[in-house]
Coordinates of N, CA and C in Angstrom, one line a residue:
Chain A
A299 N 132.1 82.0 113.1 CA 131.1 83.1 113.1 C 130.3 83.1 114.4
Q300 N 129.9 84.3 114.7 CA 129.1 84.4 115.9 C 127.7 83.9 115.7
S301 N 127.2 83.2 116.6 CA 125.8 82.7 116.5 C 125.2 82.4 117.8
V302 N 123.8 82.5 117.8 CA 123.0 82.1 119.0 C 122.0 81.1 118.5
S303 N 121.8 80.1 119.3 CA 120.9 79.0 118.9 C 119.8 78.9 120.0
Q304 N 118.6 78.8 119.6 CA 117.5 78.5 120.5 C 116.8 77.3 119.8
H305 N 116.8 76.2 120.5 CA 116.4 74.9 119.9 C 114.9 74.7 120.1
N306 N 114.3 75.4 121.0 CA 112.8 75.2 121.2 C 112.1 76.3 120.4
H307 N 111.4 75.9 119.4 CA 110.7 76.9 118.6 C 109.4 77.3 119.1
H308 N 108.7 76.3 119.7 CA 107.3 76.6 120.2 C 107.2 75.7 121.5
V309 N 106.9 76.3 122.6 CA 106.7 75.6 123.8 C 105.3 75.9 124.4
I310 N 104.6 74.8 124.7 CA 103.3 75.0 125.3 C 103.2 74.4 126.7
L311 N 102.8 75.2 127.6 CA 102.8 74.8 129.0 C 101.5 75.2 129.7
S312 N 101.1 74.4 130.7 CA 100.0 74.8 131.5 C 100.4 75.8 132.6
E313 N 99.5 76.6 133.0 CA 99.8 77.6 134.1 C 100.4 76.8 135.3
A314 N 101.3 77.4 136.0 CA 102.0 76.9 137.2 C 103.1 75.9 136.8
A315 N 103.2 75.5 135.6 CA 104.3 74.6 135.2 C 105.6 75.4 135.3
S316 N 106.7 74.6 135.4 CA 108.0 75.2 135.4 C 108.5 75.4 133.9
L317 N 109.3 76.4 133.7 CA 109.8 76.7 132.4 C 111.3 76.7 132.3
E318 N 111.8 76.1 131.2 CA 113.2 76.3 130.9 C 113.4 76.4 129.4
L319 N 113.9 77.5 128.9 CA 114.2 77.7 127.5 C 115.7 77.7 127.3
G320 N 116.1 76.9 126.3 CA 117.5 76.7 126.0 C 118.1 77.8 125.1
C321 N 119.3 78.2 125.4 CA 120.0 79.1 124.5 C 121.5 78.7 124.6
N322 N 122.1 78.5 123.4 CA 123.5 78.3 123.3 C 124.1 79.3 122.3
Y323 N 125.3 79.7 122.6 CA 126.0 80.7 121.8 C 127.4 80.2 121.4
S324 N 127.8 80.8 120.3 CA 129.1 80.6 119.8 C 129.8 82.0 119.5
Y325 N 130.6 82.3 120.4 CA 131.2 83.7 120.4 C 132.6 83.6 120.9
G326 N 133.5 84.4 120.2 CA 134.8 84.5 120.7 C 134.9 85.7 121.6
G327 N 135.9 85.8 122.4 CA 136.1 86.9 123.3 C 135.1 86.9 124.5
T328 N 135.0 88.0 125.2 CA 134.1 88.2 126.3 C 132.7 88.4 125.8
V329 N 131.8 87.6 126.2 CA 130.4 87.7 125.7 C 129.5 88.3 126.7
N330 N 128.6 89.1 126.3 CA 127.5 89.6 127.1 C 126.2 88.9 126.6
L331 N 125.3 88.5 127.5 CA 124.2 87.7 127.1 C 122.9 88.3 127.6
F332 N 121.8 88.1 126.9 CA 120.6 88.8 127.2 C 119.4 87.9 126.8
W333 N 118.3 88.1 127.5 CA 117.0 87.5 127.1 C 116.1 88.7 127.0
Y334 N 115.4 88.8 125.8 CA 114.4 89.7 125.6 C 113.1 89.0 125.4
V335 N 112.0 89.7 125.7 CA 110.6 89.2 125.5 C 109.8 90.1 124.6
Q336 N 109.0 89.5 123.8 CA 108.1 90.3 122.9 C 106.7 89.8 123.1
Y337 N 105.9 90.5 123.9 CA 104.5 90.2 124.2 C 103.7 90.5 122.9
P338 N 102.6 89.8 122.7 CA 101.8 90.1 121.5 C 101.5 91.6 121.4
G339 N 101.8 92.1 120.2 CA 101.5 93.5 120.0 C 102.4 94.5 120.7
Q340 N 103.4 94.1 121.4 CA 104.3 95.0 122.1 C 105.7 94.9 121.6
H341 N 106.5 95.8 122.0 CA 107.9 95.9 121.6 C 108.8 95.0 122.4
L342 N 110.0 94.7 121.9 CA 111.0 93.9 122.6 C 111.3 94.6 124.0
Q343 N 111.3 93.8 125.0 CA 111.6 94.3 126.4 C 112.7 93.4 126.9
L344 N 113.6 94.0 127.7 CA 114.7 93.3 128.3 C 114.2 92.6 129.5
L345 N 114.5 91.3 129.6 CA 114.1 90.5 130.7 C 115.2 90.4 131.7
L346 N 116.4 90.1 131.2 CA 117.6 90.1 132.1 C 118.9 90.1 131.2
K347 N 120.0 90.3 131.9 CA 121.3 90.3 131.2 C 122.4 89.8 132.0
Y348 N 123.4 89.3 131.4 CA 124.6 88.8 132.1 C 125.8 89.5 131.5
F349 N 126.6 90.2 132.3 CA 127.8 90.8 131.9 C 129.0 90.0 132.5
S350 N 129.0 89.9 133.8 CA 130.1 89.2 134.5 C 129.6 88.9 135.9
G351 N 130.4 88.2 136.7 CA 130.1 87.9 138.1 C 129.2 86.7 138.3
D352 N 128.3 86.8 139.2 CA 127.4 85.7 139.5 C 126.8 85.1 138.3
P353 N 127.0 83.8 138.0 CA 126.4 83.3 136.7 C 124.9 83.1 136.8
L354 N 124.3 83.2 137.9 CA 122.8 83.1 138.0 C 122.3 84.6 138.1
V355 N 121.6 85.0 137.1 CA 121.1 86.4 137.1 C 119.6 86.3 137.2
K356 N 119.0 87.3 137.9 CA 117.6 87.4 138.1 C 117.1 88.6 137.3
G357 N 115.9 88.4 136.7 CA 115.4 89.5 135.9 C 114.0 89.9 136.4
I358 N 113.3 90.5 135.5 CA 111.9 91.0 135.9 C 110.9 89.8 135.8
K359 N 109.8 90.0 136.5 CA 108.7 89.0 136.4 C 109.0 87.6 136.8
G360 N 110.0 87.5 137.7 CA 110.3 86.2 138.3 C 111.2 85.3 137.4
F361 N 111.7 85.8 136.3 CA 112.6 85.1 135.4 C 114.0 85.1 135.9
E362 N 114.8 84.0 135.7 CA 116.2 84.0 136.0 C 116.9 83.2 134.8
A363 N 118.2 83.4 134.7 CA 119.0 82.6 133.7 C 120.3 82.3 134.3
E364 N 120.9 81.2 133.9 CA 122.2 80.7 134.4 C 123.2 80.7 133.2
F365 N 124.3 81.3 133.4 CA 125.4 81.3 132.5 C 126.3 80.1 132.8
I366 N 126.4 79.2 131.9 CA 127.3 78.1 132.1 C 128.4 78.1 131.0
K367 N 129.5 78.6 131.3 CA 130.6 78.9 130.3 C 131.0 77.6 129.6
S368 N 131.1 76.5 130.4 CA 131.6 75.3 129.9 C 130.7 74.7 128.8
K369 N 129.4 75.0 128.9 CA 128.4 74.5 128.0 C 128.0 75.6 127.0
F370 N 128.6 76.8 127.0 CA 128.2 77.9 126.1 C 126.7 78.1 126.2
S371 N 126.1 78.0 127.4 CA 124.7 78.1 127.5 C 124.2 79.2 128.4
F372 N 123.0 79.7 128.2 CA 122.4 80.8 129.0 C 120.9 80.5 129.0
N373 N 120.5 79.5 129.7 CA 119.1 79.1 129.7 C 118.2 79.9 130.6
L374 N 117.0 80.2 130.1 CA 116.1 81.0 130.9 C 115.1 80.1 131.7
R375 N 114.8 80.5 132.9 CA 114.0 79.6 133.7 C 113.0 80.5 134.5
K376 N 111.9 79.8 134.8 CA 110.9 80.4 135.7 C 110.2 79.2 136.4
P377 N 110.1 79.3 137.7 CA 109.6 78.1 138.4 C 108.1 77.9 138.2
S378 N 107.3 78.9 138.0 CA 105.9 78.8 137.8 C 105.3 79.8 136.8
V379 N 104.9 79.4 135.7 CA 104.5 80.3 134.6 C 103.1 80.7 134.8
Q380 N 102.8 81.9 134.2 CA 101.4 82.4 134.3 C 100.9 82.6 132.8
W381 N 99.6 82.7 132.7 CA 99.1 82.9 131.3 C 99.7 84.2 130.7
S382 N 100.0 85.2 131.5 CA 100.5 86.4 131.0 C 101.9 86.3 130.5
D383 N 102.6 85.2 130.7 CA 103.9 84.9 130.1 C 103.9 84.5 128.7
T384 N 102.7 84.3 128.1 CA 102.6 84.0 126.7 C 103.2 85.1 125.9
A385 N 104.2 84.7 125.1 CA 105.0 85.7 124.4 C 106.1 85.0 123.6
E386 N 106.9 85.8 122.8 CA 108.1 85.2 122.2 C 109.3 85.7 122.9
Y387 N 110.2 84.7 123.1 CA 111.4 85.0 123.9 C 112.6 84.8 123.0
F388 N 113.5 85.8 123.1 CA 114.7 85.9 122.3 C 115.9 85.9 123.2
C389 N 116.9 85.0 122.9 CA 118.2 85.1 123.5 C 119.1 85.9 122.5
A390 N 120.0 86.7 123.1 CA 120.9 87.5 122.3 C 122.2 87.6 122.9
A391 N 123.2 87.8 122.1 CA 124.6 88.0 122.6 C 125.3 89.1 121.9
S392 N 126.3 89.6 122.6 CA 127.2 90.6 121.9 C 128.6 90.5 122.6
N393 N 129.6 91.0 121.9 CA 130.9 91.0 122.5 C 130.9 92.2 123.5
F394 N 131.7 92.1 124.5 CA 131.8 93.2 125.5 C 132.2 94.5 124.8
G395 N 131.4 95.5 125.1 CA 131.7 96.8 124.5 C 131.2 97.0 123.1
N396 N 130.6 96.0 122.5 CA 130.1 96.1 121.1 C 128.6 96.2 121.1
E397 N 128.1 97.1 120.3 CA 126.6 97.3 120.2 C 125.9 96.2 119.4
K398 N 126.6 95.5 118.6 CA 125.9 94.6 117.7 C 125.4 93.4 118.4
L399 N 124.1 93.2 118.4 CA 123.5 92.0 119.1 C 123.2 91.0 118.0
T400 N 123.5 89.7 118.3 CA 123.1 88.6 117.5 C 122.0 87.9 118.3
F401 N 120.9 87.7 117.6 CA 119.7 87.1 118.2 C 119.6 85.6 117.8
G402 N 119.0 84.8 118.7 CA 118.5 83.5 118.3 C 117.2 83.7 117.5
T403 N 116.7 82.6 117.1 CA 115.5 82.6 116.2 C 114.2 82.8 117.0
G404 N 114.3 82.7 118.4 CA 113.2 83.0 119.2 C 112.4 81.7 119.6
T405 N 111.8 81.7 120.7 CA 110.9 80.6 121.2 C 109.6 81.2 121.5
R406 N 108.6 80.6 120.8 CA 107.2 81.1 121.1 C 106.7 80.3 122.3
L407 N 106.3 81.0 123.3 CA 105.8 80.3 124.5 C 104.3 80.5 124.6
T408 N 103.5 79.5 124.7 CA 102.1 79.6 124.9 C 101.7 78.9 126.2
I409 N 101.0 79.7 127.1 CA 100.6 79.2 128.4 C 99.1 78.9 128.3
I410 N 98.7 77.7 128.7 CA 97.3 77.4 128.6 C 96.7 77.6 130.1
P411 N 95.7 78.4 130.2 CA 95.1 78.6 131.5 C 94.6 77.4 132.2
Chain B
K294 N 111.1 108.4 132.3 CA 111.9 108.7 131.1 C 111.2 108.1 129.9
A295 N 111.0 108.9 128.8 CA 110.3 108.3 127.6 C 111.2 107.3 127.0
G296 N 110.6 106.3 126.4 CA 111.3 105.2 125.7 C 111.7 105.6 124.3
V297 N 112.2 104.6 123.6 CA 112.6 104.8 122.2 C 111.3 105.0 121.4
T298 N 111.3 106.0 120.5 CA 110.1 106.2 119.7 C 110.5 106.1 118.2
Q299 N 109.6 105.5 117.4 CA 109.8 105.3 116.0 C 108.6 105.8 115.2
T300 N 108.9 106.5 114.1 CA 107.9 106.9 113.2 C 108.3 106.7 111.8
P301 N 107.3 106.4 110.9 CA 105.9 106.1 111.3 C 105.8 104.7 111.9
R302 N 104.7 104.3 112.3 CA 104.5 102.9 112.9 C 104.2 101.9 111.7
Y303 N 103.5 102.4 110.7 CA 103.2 101.5 109.6 C 103.4 102.3 108.3
L304 N 103.8 101.5 107.3 CA 104.1 102.1 106.0 C 103.9 101.1 104.9
I305 N 103.2 101.6 103.9 CA 103.0 100.7 102.7 C 103.7 101.4 101.5
K306 N 104.6 100.7 100.8 CA 105.3 101.3 99.6 C 105.2 100.3 98.5
T307 N 105.5 100.7 97.3 CA 105.6 99.8 96.2 C 107.1 99.6 95.8
R308 N 107.3 98.5 95.1 CA 108.6 98.1 94.6 C 109.2 99.3 93.9
G309 N 110.5 99.5 94.1 CA 111.2 100.6 93.4 C 111.2 101.9 94.1
Q310 N 110.3 102.1 95.1 CA 110.3 103.3 95.8 C 111.4 103.3 96.9
Q311 N 111.6 104.4 97.5 CA 112.5 104.5 98.7 C 111.7 104.9 99.9
V312 N 112.3 104.6 101.1 CA 111.6 104.9 102.3 C 112.6 105.4 103.4
T313 N 112.1 106.3 104.2 CA 112.9 106.8 105.3 C 112.2 106.6 106.6
L314 N 112.8 105.9 107.6 CA 112.3 105.7 108.9 C 113.0 106.5 109.9
S315 N 112.3 106.9 111.0 CA 112.9 107.7 112.0 C 112.9 107.1 113.3
C316 N 113.9 107.4 114.1 CA 114.1 106.9 115.5 C 114.6 108.0 116.4
S317 N 113.9 108.1 117.5 CA 114.4 109.0 118.6 C 114.8 108.2 119.8
P318 N 116.0 108.3 120.2 CA 116.5 107.4 121.3 C 116.0 107.9 122.7
I319 N 116.2 107.1 123.7 CA 116.0 107.5 125.1 C 116.9 108.7 125.3
S320 N 116.4 109.7 126.1 CA 117.1 110.9 126.4 C 118.5 110.5 127.1
G321 N 119.6 111.0 126.6 CA 120.9 110.7 127.1 C 121.6 109.6 126.4
H322 N 120.9 108.8 125.6 CA 121.5 107.7 124.9 C 122.1 108.3 123.6
R323 N 123.3 107.8 123.3 CA 124.0 108.4 122.2 C 124.2 107.4 121.1
S324 N 123.9 106.1 121.3 CA 124.1 105.1 120.3 C 122.7 104.6 119.8
V325 N 122.6 104.5 118.5 CA 121.3 104.0 118.0 C 121.7 102.9 117.0
S326 N 121.0 101.8 117.2 CA 121.2 100.6 116.3 C 119.8 100.3 115.6
W327 N 120.0 99.7 114.4 CA 118.8 99.3 113.7 C 118.8 97.8 113.4
Y328 N 117.6 97.2 113.5 CA 117.5 95.8 113.2 C 116.3 95.5 112.3
Q329 N 116.4 94.5 111.5 CA 115.3 94.1 110.6 C 114.8 92.8 111.2
Q330 N 113.4 92.7 111.4 CA 112.8 91.5 111.9 C 111.9 90.9 110.9
T331 N 112.1 89.7 110.4 CA 111.2 89.0 109.5 C 111.0 87.6 110.0
P332 N 109.8 87.0 109.6 CA 109.5 85.6 110.0 C 110.6 84.6 109.6
G333 N 111.2 84.8 108.4 CA 112.1 83.9 107.9 C 113.5 84.0 108.4
Q334 N 114.0 85.2 108.6 CA 115.4 85.5 109.0 C 115.5 85.9 110.4
G335 N 114.4 86.2 111.1 CA 114.5 86.6 112.5 C 115.0 88.0 112.6
L336 N 115.7 88.3 113.7 CA 116.2 89.7 114.0 C 117.6 89.7 113.5
Q337 N 117.9 90.7 112.6 CA 119.2 90.9 112.0 C 119.7 92.3 112.2
F338 N 120.9 92.4 112.5 CA 121.5 93.7 112.8 C 121.8 94.4 111.5
L339 N 121.4 95.7 111.4 CA 121.6 96.5 110.2 C 122.9 97.3 110.3
F340 N 122.8 98.3 111.3 CA 124.0 99.1 111.6 C 123.7 99.9 112.9
E341 N 124.8 100.5 113.3 CA 124.8 101.3 114.6 C 125.5 102.6 114.4
Y342 N 124.9 103.6 114.9 CA 125.5 105.0 114.9 C 125.8 105.5 116.2
F343 N 126.9 106.2 116.3 CA 127.3 106.8 117.6 C 128.0 108.1 117.2
S344 N 127.5 109.2 117.9 CA 128.1 110.5 117.6 C 128.2 110.8 116.1
E345 N 127.0 110.5 115.4 CA 126.8 110.9 114.0 C 127.7 110.0 113.0
T346 N 128.3 109.0 113.6 CA 129.2 108.1 112.8 C 128.8 106.7 112.8
Q347 N 128.8 106.0 111.7 CA 128.5 104.6 111.7 C 129.6 103.8 112.3
R348 N 129.3 103.1 113.4 CA 130.3 102.4 114.1 C 130.4 100.9 113.8
N349 N 129.2 100.4 113.5 CA 129.1 99.0 113.2 C 128.2 98.8 112.0
K350 N 128.4 97.7 111.2 CA 127.5 97.5 110.1 C 127.3 96.0 109.9
G351 N 126.1 95.6 109.6 CA 125.7 94.3 109.4 C 125.9 93.9 107.9
N352 N 125.4 92.8 107.5 CA 125.5 92.3 106.1 C 124.3 92.5 105.3
F353 N 124.0 93.8 105.1 CA 122.9 94.2 104.2 C 123.5 95.0 103.0
P354 N 122.7 94.9 101.9 CA 123.2 95.6 100.7 C 123.2 97.1 100.9
G355 N 123.9 97.8 100.0 CA 124.1 99.3 100.1 C 122.8 100.0 100.0
R356 N 121.7 99.4 99.6 CA 120.4 100.1 99.5 C 120.0 100.5 100.9
F357 N 120.5 99.9 101.9 CA 120.2 100.2 103.3 C 121.2 101.2 103.8
S358 N 120.8 102.3 104.2 CA 121.7 103.3 104.7 C 121.1 104.0 105.9
G359 N 121.9 104.7 106.6 CA 121.4 105.4 107.8 C 122.2 106.7 108.1
R360 N 121.7 107.4 109.0 CA 122.5 108.6 109.5 C 122.0 108.9 110.9
Q361 N 122.8 109.7 111.6 CA 122.5 110.1 112.9 C 122.7 111.6 113.0
F362 N 121.9 112.3 113.7 CA 122.0 113.8 113.8 C 122.6 114.1 115.2
S363 N 122.9 115.4 115.3 CA 123.7 115.8 116.5 C 122.9 115.6 117.8
N364 N 121.5 115.5 117.7 CA 120.7 115.3 118.9 C 120.5 113.8 119.1
S365 N 121.3 113.0 118.4 CA 121.2 111.5 118.5 C 120.1 110.8 117.8
R366 N 119.1 111.6 117.3 CA 118.1 111.0 116.5 C 118.7 110.4 115.3
S367 N 118.0 109.3 114.8 CA 118.6 108.6 113.6 C 117.5 108.3 112.6
E368 N 117.9 108.2 111.4 CA 117.1 107.8 110.3 C 117.7 106.7 109.5
M369 N 116.9 105.8 109.0 CA 117.4 104.8 108.1 C 116.6 104.9 106.8
N370 N 117.3 104.7 105.7 CA 116.7 104.8 104.4 C 116.9 103.5 103.6
V371 N 115.9 103.1 102.9 CA 116.0 102.0 102.0 C 115.6 102.5 100.6
S372 N 116.5 102.3 99.7 CA 116.2 102.8 98.3 C 115.9 101.6 97.5
T373 N 115.2 101.8 96.4 CA 114.8 100.8 95.4 C 114.2 99.6 96.1
L374 N 113.1 99.8 96.8 CA 112.5 98.8 97.6 C 112.2 97.5 96.8
E375 N 112.4 96.4 97.5 CA 112.1 95.0 97.0 C 111.1 94.4 97.9
L376 N 110.3 93.4 97.3 CA 109.3 92.7 98.1 C 109.9 92.2 99.4
G377 N 111.1 91.7 99.3 CA 111.8 91.1 100.5 C 112.1 92.0 101.6
D378 N 112.0 93.3 101.3 CA 112.3 94.3 102.4 C 111.1 94.5 103.3
S379 N 110.0 93.8 103.0 CA 108.8 93.9 103.9 C 109.3 93.3 105.3
A380 N 109.1 94.0 106.3 CA 109.7 93.6 107.6 C 109.2 94.6 108.7
L381 N 109.5 94.2 109.9 CA 109.5 95.1 111.1 C 110.9 95.7 111.3
Y382 N 111.0 97.0 111.2 CA 112.3 97.6 111.4 C 112.4 98.2 112.8
L383 N 113.3 97.7 113.6 CA 113.4 98.0 115.0 C 114.6 98.9 115.2
C384 N 114.4 99.9 116.1 CA 115.5 100.8 116.5 C 115.8 100.5 118.0
A385 N 117.0 100.5 118.3 CA 117.4 100.4 119.7 C 118.4 101.4 120.1
S386 N 118.3 101.9 121.4 CA 119.3 102.9 121.8 C 120.0 102.4 123.1
S387 N 121.2 102.9 123.3 CA 122.0 102.6 124.5 C 122.9 103.9 124.8
L388 N 123.5 103.8 125.9 CA 124.3 104.9 126.3 C 125.5 105.1 125.3
G389 N 126.0 103.9 124.8 CA 127.0 103.9 123.8 C 128.4 104.1 124.4
L390 N 128.6 103.8 125.7 CA 129.9 104.0 126.3 C 130.9 103.1 125.8
A391 N 132.0 103.6 125.3 CA 133.1 102.8 124.6 C 133.7 101.9 125.7
G392 N 133.9 100.7 125.4 CA 134.6 99.7 126.2 C 133.8 99.3 127.4
G393 N 132.6 99.6 127.5 CA 131.8 99.2 128.6 C 130.7 98.2 128.2
P394 N 130.0 97.6 129.2 CA 128.9 96.7 128.9 C 127.8 97.5 128.2
V395 N 127.1 96.9 127.3 CA 126.1 97.6 126.5 C 124.7 96.9 126.8
T396 N 123.7 97.8 127.1 CA 122.4 97.3 127.1 C 121.5 98.1 126.2
Q397 N 120.9 97.5 125.2 CA 120.1 98.2 124.3 C 118.6 98.1 124.6
Y398 N 117.9 99.2 124.4 CA 116.5 99.3 124.7 C 115.8 99.5 123.3
F399 N 114.7 98.8 123.1 CA 114.1 98.8 121.8 C 112.8 99.6 121.7
G400 N 112.6 100.2 120.5 CA 111.4 100.9 120.2 C 110.3 99.9 119.7
P401 N 109.1 100.5 119.4 CA 108.0 99.6 118.9 C 108.2 99.1 117.5
G402 N 109.0 99.8 116.7 CA 109.2 99.3 115.4 C 108.4 100.0 114.4
T403 N 108.8 100.0 113.1 CA 108.0 100.4 112.0 C 107.8 99.2 111.1
R404 N 106.5 99.0 110.9 CA 106.2 97.8 110.0 C 106.1 98.3 108.6
L405 N 106.9 97.8 107.7 CA 107.0 98.2 106.3 C 106.4 97.1 105.5
L406 N 105.5 97.4 104.6 CA 105.0 96.5 103.6 C 105.3 97.0 102.2
V407 N 105.9 96.2 101.5 CA 106.3 96.5 100.1 C 105.4 95.7 99.1
L408 N 104.7 96.4 98.3 CA 103.8 95.7 97.4 C 104.3 95.8 96.0

């Protein structure tokens, strides 16, 4: 069965700390991978996506993610977090050409000023 | 370009009633997907519509249904509401190009409370 796992449920960091959120997927076929962010009171926004090519993808607001096929992982990183990064982060996957997204359970990120 | 819009934003219903939620996709987008978000189950795919036809379906009971109109706007309906249907219902739209990479953009959601 297709699944996406996020093992960090709640991460608390101080401003300027580096961030890495884990995401593992179990998918057959060609997989598309996404990170979405949900700021408090706002709707889900796309941070970045991977379809093919360079496994290191850059997104908005200084975020990046690396696709490691051998590890079935797509971890999200940011070198220096800000208080405004406080939000819930969702990893998601779909098969190429398919609209159905499977989401991980989300990681709540709290940044302490 | 305007984003995905959903109406109403908040809704309170009682058990046994039915509800209809509406979604207007981004202009030019032809695919609309619906998701249910709850604290316990997270984000779960309900169904997807493209060109007025249901193209994908998740594992929800038949009480959950949807439709899409010729202008790509979509509605979802939940009949015989249960307490467990209380959730944030999210709509997402995409270009819907067959065989190509898909990027979905989400609306603000409709928060449904069933009493």
